Amino acid sequence: MHDLARDLGKNVELTIEGADTELDKTVIDQLGDPLMHLIRNSMDHGIESPAVRAERGKSLTATIHLSARHSGASVLITVSDDGAASMPRQCATAPSNAAW
């Protein structure tokens, strides 16, 4: 992730919530690629460059948040970011948050 952020010229911090949520190893193995796709998508399309973030009064370092929690018999995994699509006027048409 840090290599991709550097290649894109973006400062990104990954935060993780629910790291202790238990999942079967086969499920974890199957989620690796889709999770990386969502994180890359946030970095490519949601997170602005440091210059644009500064213009908008945001921190120069963006945050991508990965959350996992039990919801009944299922586990809810959410990837969200504080990028451009999370600005209130754009949320209805272009959310950068994804959950399944």
Coordinates of N, CA, C and O in Angstrom, one line a residue:
M1 N 0.8 -1.2 0.0 CA 0.0 0.0 0.0 C 0.9 1.3 0.0 O 0.6 2.2 -0.7
H2 N 1.9 1.2 0.8 CA 2.8 2.4 0.9 C 3.5 2.7 -0.5 O 3.6 3.8 -0.9
D3 N 3.8 1.6 -1.2 CA 4.4 1.8 -2.5 C 3.5 2.4 -3.5 O 3.8 3.3 -4.2
L4 N 2.2 2.0 -3.5 CA 1.2 2.6 -4.4 C 1.0 4.0 -4.0 O 0.9 4.9 -4.9
A5 N 0.9 4.4 -2.7 CA 0.7 5.8 -2.3 C 1.8 6.6 -2.8 O 1.6 7.7 -3.4
R6 N 3.0 6.1 -2.7 CA 4.2 6.8 -3.2 C 4.2 7.0 -4.7 O 4.4 8.1 -5.2
D7 N 3.8 6.0 -5.4 CA 3.8 6.0 -6.9 C 2.7 7.0 -7.3 O 2.9 7.7 -8.3
L8 N 1.6 7.2 -6.6 CA 0.5 8.1 -6.9 C 0.8 9.5 -6.4 O 0.0 10.4 -6.7
G9 N 1.9 9.7 -5.6 CA 2.2 11.0 -5.0 C 1.2 11.4 -3.9 O 0.9 12.6 -3.8
K10 N 0.6 10.4 -3.2 CA -0.4 10.7 -2.2 C 0.1 10.2 -0.8 O 0.9 9.2 -0.7
N11 N -0.2 10.9 0.2 CA 0.1 10.6 1.6 C -1.1 9.9 2.2 O -2.2 10.5 2.3
V12 N -1.0 8.6 2.5 CA -2.1 7.8 3.0 C -1.8 7.0 4.3 O -0.7 6.4 4.3
E13 N -2.7 7.1 5.2 CA -2.5 6.3 6.4 C -3.7 5.3 6.5 O -4.8 5.6 6.2
L14 N -3.4 4.0 6.7 CA -4.4 3.0 6.9 C -4.7 2.7 8.3 O -3.8 2.5 9.1
T15 N -6.0 2.8 8.7 CA -6.4 2.5 10.1 C -7.2 1.2 10.0 O -8.0 1.0 9.0
I16 N -7.1 0.4 11.0 CA -7.8 -0.9 11.1 C -8.6 -1.0 12.4 O -8.0 -0.8 13.4
E17 N -9.8 -1.3 12.3 CA -10.7 -1.5 13.4 C -11.2 -2.9 13.4 O -11.7 -3.4 12.3
G18 N -11.2 -3.6 14.5 CA -11.7 -5.0 14.5 C -10.7 -6.0 14.0 O -11.1 -7.1 13.5
A19 N -9.5 -5.8 14.2 CA -8.4 -6.7 13.7 C -8.6 -8.1 14.5 O -8.1 -9.1 14.0
D20 N -9.2 -8.0 15.6 CA -9.4 -9.3 16.4 C -10.6 -10.1 16.0 O -10.9 -11.1 16.5
T21 N -11.4 -9.6 15.0 CA -12.6 -10.3 14.5 C -12.1 -11.6 13.9 O -11.3 -11.6 13.0
E22 N -12.7 -12.7 14.3 CA -12.3 -14.0 13.9 C -13.0 -14.4 12.5 O -14.2 -14.2 12.4
L23 N -12.2 -14.9 11.6 CA -12.7 -15.3 10.3 C -12.0 -16.7 10.0 O -10.8 -16.9 10.4
D24 N -12.6 -17.5 9.3 CA -12.0 -18.7 8.8 C -10.9 -18.4 7.9 O -11.0 -17.5 7.1
K25 N -9.8 -19.2 7.9 CA -8.7 -18.9 7.1 C -9.0 -18.9 5.6 O -8.5 -18.1 4.8
T26 N -9.9 -19.8 5.1 CA -10.3 -19.8 3.7 C -11.0 -18.5 3.3 O -10.8 -18.0 2.2
V27 N -11.8 -18.0 4.2 CA -12.5 -16.7 4.0 C -11.4 -15.6 3.9 O -11.5 -14.7 3.0
I28 N -10.5 -15.6 4.8 CA -9.4 -14.5 4.8 C -8.7 -14.6 3.5 O -8.4 -13.6 2.8
D29 N -8.3 -15.8 3.0 CA -7.6 -16.0 1.8 C -8.4 -15.5 0.6 O -7.9 -14.8 -0.3
Q30 N -9.7 -15.7 0.6 CA -10.6 -15.2 -0.5 C -10.8 -13.7 -0.5 O -11.1 -13.1 -1.5
L31 N -10.7 -13.1 0.7 CA -10.9 -11.6 0.8 C -9.7 -10.8 0.4 O -9.9 -9.6 0.2
G32 N -8.5 -11.4 0.4 CA -7.3 -10.6 0.2 C -7.4 -9.7 -1.1 O -7.2 -8.5 -1.0
D33 N -7.7 -10.3 -2.2 CA -7.7 -9.6 -3.5 C -8.8 -8.6 -3.6 O -8.6 -7.4 -3.9
P34 N -10.0 -8.9 -3.2 CA -11.1 -7.9 -3.2 C -10.8 -6.7 -2.3 O -11.1 -5.5 -2.6
L35 N -10.2 -7.0 -1.1 CA -9.9 -5.9 -0.2 C -8.8 -5.0 -0.8 O -8.9 -3.8 -0.7
M36 N -7.8 -5.6 -1.4 CA -6.8 -4.8 -2.0 C -7.4 -4.0 -3.2 O -7.0 -2.8 -3.4
H37 N -8.3 -4.5 -3.9 CA -8.9 -3.8 -5.0 C -9.7 -2.5 -4.4 O -9.6 -1.4 -5.0
L38 N -10.4 -2.7 -3.3 CA -11.1 -1.6 -2.7 C -10.2 -0.5 -2.2 O -10.4 0.7 -2.4
I39 N -9.1 -1.0 -1.6 CA -8.1 0.0 -1.1 C -7.4 0.7 -2.2 O -7.3 2.0 -2.2
R40 N -7.1 0.0 -3.3 CA -6.5 0.7 -4.5 C -7.5 1.7 -5.1 O -7.1 2.7 -5.5
N41 N -8.7 1.3 -5.1 CA -9.8 2.1 -5.7 C -9.9 3.4 -4.9 O -10.0 4.5 -5.5
S42 N -9.8 3.3 -3.6 CA -9.9 4.5 -2.8 C -8.7 5.4 -3.0 O -8.8 6.6 -3.2
M43 N -7.5 4.8 -3.2 CA -6.3 5.6 -3.4 C -6.3 6.2 -4.8 O -5.9 7.4 -5.0
D44 N -6.8 5.5 -5.8 CA -6.8 6.0 -7.2 C -7.9 7.0 -7.4 O -7.6 8.1 -8.0
H45 N -9.1 6.8 -6.9 CA -10.2 7.6 -7.2 C -10.8 8.5 -6.1 O -11.5 9.5 -6.4
G46 N -10.6 8.1 -4.9 CA -11.2 8.8 -3.8 C -10.2 9.9 -3.1 O -10.6 11.0 -2.8
I47 N -9.0 9.5 -3.0 CA -8.0 10.3 -2.3 C -7.4 11.3 -3.2 O -6.9 11.0 -4.3
E48 N -7.4 12.6 -2.8 CA -6.9 13.6 -3.6 C -5.4 13.8 -3.4 O -4.9 13.2 -2.4
S49 N -4.7 14.5 -4.3 CA -3.3 14.8 -4.1 C -3.2 15.7 -2.9 O -4.1 16.4 -2.5
P50 N -2.0 15.8 -2.3 CA -1.8 16.6 -1.1 C -2.1 18.1 -1.4 O -2.7 18.8 -0.6
A51 N -1.8 18.6 -2.7 CA -2.1 20.0 -3.0 C -3.6 20.2 -3.0 O -4.0 21.3 -2.5
V52 N -4.4 19.3 -3.6 CA -5.8 19.5 -3.6 C -6.4 19.4 -2.2 O -7.3 20.2 -1.8
R53 N -5.9 18.5 -1.4 CA -6.4 18.4 0.0 C -6.1 19.7 0.7 O -6.9 20.2 1.5
A54 N -4.9 20.3 0.5 CA -4.6 21.5 1.2 C -5.5 22.7 0.7 O -6.0 23.4 1.6
E55 N -5.8 22.7 -0.5 CA -6.8 23.7 -1.0 C -8.2 23.6 -0.4 O -8.9 24.6 -0.2
R56 N -8.5 22.4 -0.1 CA -9.8 22.1 0.5 C -9.8 22.2 2.1 O -10.8 21.8 2.7
G57 N -8.7 22.5 2.6 CA -8.5 22.6 4.1 C -8.5 21.3 4.8 O -8.7 21.2 6.0
K58 N -8.1 20.2 4.1 CA -8.0 18.9 4.7 C -6.5 18.6 5.1 O -5.6 19.3 4.6
S59 N -6.4 17.7 5.9 CA -5.0 17.2 6.3 C -4.3 16.7 5.0 O -5.0 16.1 4.1
L60 N -3.0 16.9 4.9 CA -2.3 16.5 3.7 C -2.2 14.9 3.7 O -2.0 14.4 2.6
T61 N -2.4 14.3 4.8 CA -2.4 12.8 4.9 C -3.8 12.3 4.9 O -4.6 12.7 5.8
A62 N -4.2 11.6 3.9 CA -5.5 11.0 3.8 C -5.6 9.7 4.7 O -4.6 9.1 5.0
T63 N -6.8 9.3 5.0 CA -7.0 8.1 5.8 C -7.9 7.2 5.0 O -9.0 7.5 4.5
I64 N -7.5 5.9 5.0 CA -8.3 4.8 4.5 C -8.6 4.0 5.8 O -7.6 3.6 6.5
H65 N -9.8 3.7 6.0 CA -10.2 2.9 7.2 C -10.8 1.6 6.8 O -11.7 1.5 6.0
L66 N -10.2 0.5 7.4 CA -10.7 -0.8 7.2 C -11.3 -1.3 8.5 O -10.7 -1.2 9.6
S67 N -12.6 -1.7 8.5 CA -13.3 -2.1 9.7 C -13.9 -3.5 9.4 O -14.4 -3.8 8.4
A68 N -13.8 -4.4 10.5 CA -14.4 -5.7 10.4 C -15.2 -5.9 11.8 O -14.6 -5.6 12.8
R69 N -16.4 -6.3 11.7 CA -17.2 -6.6 12.9 C -18.3 -7.7 12.6 O -18.7 -7.9 11.5
H70 N -18.6 -8.4 13.7 CA -19.7 -9.4 13.5 C -21.0 -8.7 13.4 O -21.3 -7.7 14.1
S71 N -21.9 -9.3 12.6 CA -23.2 -8.8 12.4 C -24.1 -10.1 12.3 O -24.2 -10.6 11.3
G72 N -24.6 -10.5 13.5 CA -25.3 -11.8 13.5 C -24.3 -12.9 13.2 O -23.2 -13.0 13.8
A73 N -24.7 -13.7 12.2 CA -23.8 -14.9 11.9 C -22.8 -14.5 10.8 O -22.0 -15.3 10.4
S74 N -22.8 -13.2 10.4 CA -21.9 -12.7 9.3 C -20.9 -11.8 9.9 O -21.0 -11.3 11.0
V75 N -19.9 -11.5 9.0 CA -18.9 -10.5 9.4 C -19.0 -9.4 8.4 O -19.0 -9.6 7.1
L76 N -19.2 -8.1 8.8 CA -19.3 -7.0 8.0 C -18.0 -6.3 7.9 O -17.3 -5.9 8.8
I77 N -17.5 -6.2 6.6 CA -16.2 -5.6 6.4 C -16.5 -4.3 5.6 O -17.2 -4.3 4.6
T78 N -15.9 -3.2 6.1 CA -16.1 -1.9 5.4 C -14.8 -1.2 5.1 O -13.9 -1.3 5.9
V79 N -14.7 -0.7 3.9 CA -13.5 0.1 3.6 C -14.0 1.5 3.3 O -14.9 1.7 2.5
S80 N -13.5 2.5 4.0 CA -13.9 3.9 3.7 C -12.7 4.8 3.7 O -11.6 4.4 4.1
D81 N -12.9 6.0 3.1 CA -11.8 6.9 3.0 C -12.3 8.4 3.2 O -13.5 8.6 3.2
D82 N -11.4 9.3 3.5 CA -11.8 10.7 3.7 C -11.5 11.5 2.4 O -11.2 12.7 2.5
G83 N -11.6 10.9 1.3 CA -11.2 11.5 0.0 C -12.4 12.4 -0.5 O -13.4 12.6 0.2
A84 N -12.2 12.8 -1.8 CA -13.1 13.8 -2.4 C -14.6 13.3 -2.4 O -15.5 14.1 -2.2
A85 N -14.8 12.0 -2.6 CA -16.2 11.5 -2.7 C -16.9 11.5 -1.3 O -18.1 11.4 -1.3
S86 N -16.1 11.8 -0.2 CA -16.8 11.8 1.1 C -17.2 13.2 1.4 O -17.7 13.5 2.5
M87 N -17.0 14.2 0.5 CA -17.5 15.5 0.7 C -19.0 15.5 0.6 O -19.5 14.9 -0.3
P88 N -19.7 16.2 1.5 CA -21.2 16.1 1.6 C -21.9 16.3 0.2 O -22.8 15.6 -0.1
R89 N -21.5 17.3 -0.6 CA -22.2 17.6 -1.8 C -22.0 16.5 -2.8 O -22.7 16.4 -3.8
Q90 N -21.0 15.6 -2.6 CA -20.8 14.5 -3.6 C -21.3 13.1 -3.1 O -21.3 12.2 -3.9
C91 N -21.6 13.0 -1.8 CA -21.9 11.7 -1.3 C -23.0 11.0 -2.0 O -23.0 9.8 -2.2
A92 N -24.0 11.7 -2.4 CA -25.2 11.1 -3.0 C -24.9 10.5 -4.4 O -25.5 9.6 -4.8
T93 N -23.9 11.1 -5.0 CA -23.7 10.6 -6.4 C -22.4 9.8 -6.6 O -22.3 9.1 -7.5
A94 N -21.4 10.0 -5.7 CA -20.1 9.3 -6.0 C -19.5 8.9 -4.7 O -18.4 9.3 -4.3
P95 N -20.1 8.0 -3.9 CA -19.5 7.5 -2.7 C -18.3 6.7 -2.9 O -18.2 5.9 -3.9
S96 N -17.2 6.9 -2.1 CA -16.0 6.1 -2.3 C -16.0 5.0 -1.2 O -15.0 4.3 -1.1
N97 N -17.0 4.9 -0.4 CA -17.1 3.9 0.6 C -17.7 2.6 0.0 O -18.6 2.7 -0.8
A98 N -17.2 1.5 0.4 CA -17.7 0.2 -0.1 C -17.8 -0.7 1.1 O -17.0 -0.7 2.0
A99 N -18.9 -1.5 1.1 CA -19.1 -2.5 2.2 C -19.7 -3.7 1.6 O -20.5 -3.6 0.7
W100 N -19.4 -4.8 2.1 CA -20.1 -6.1 1.8 C -20.1 -7.0 3.0 O -19.4 -6.8 3.9

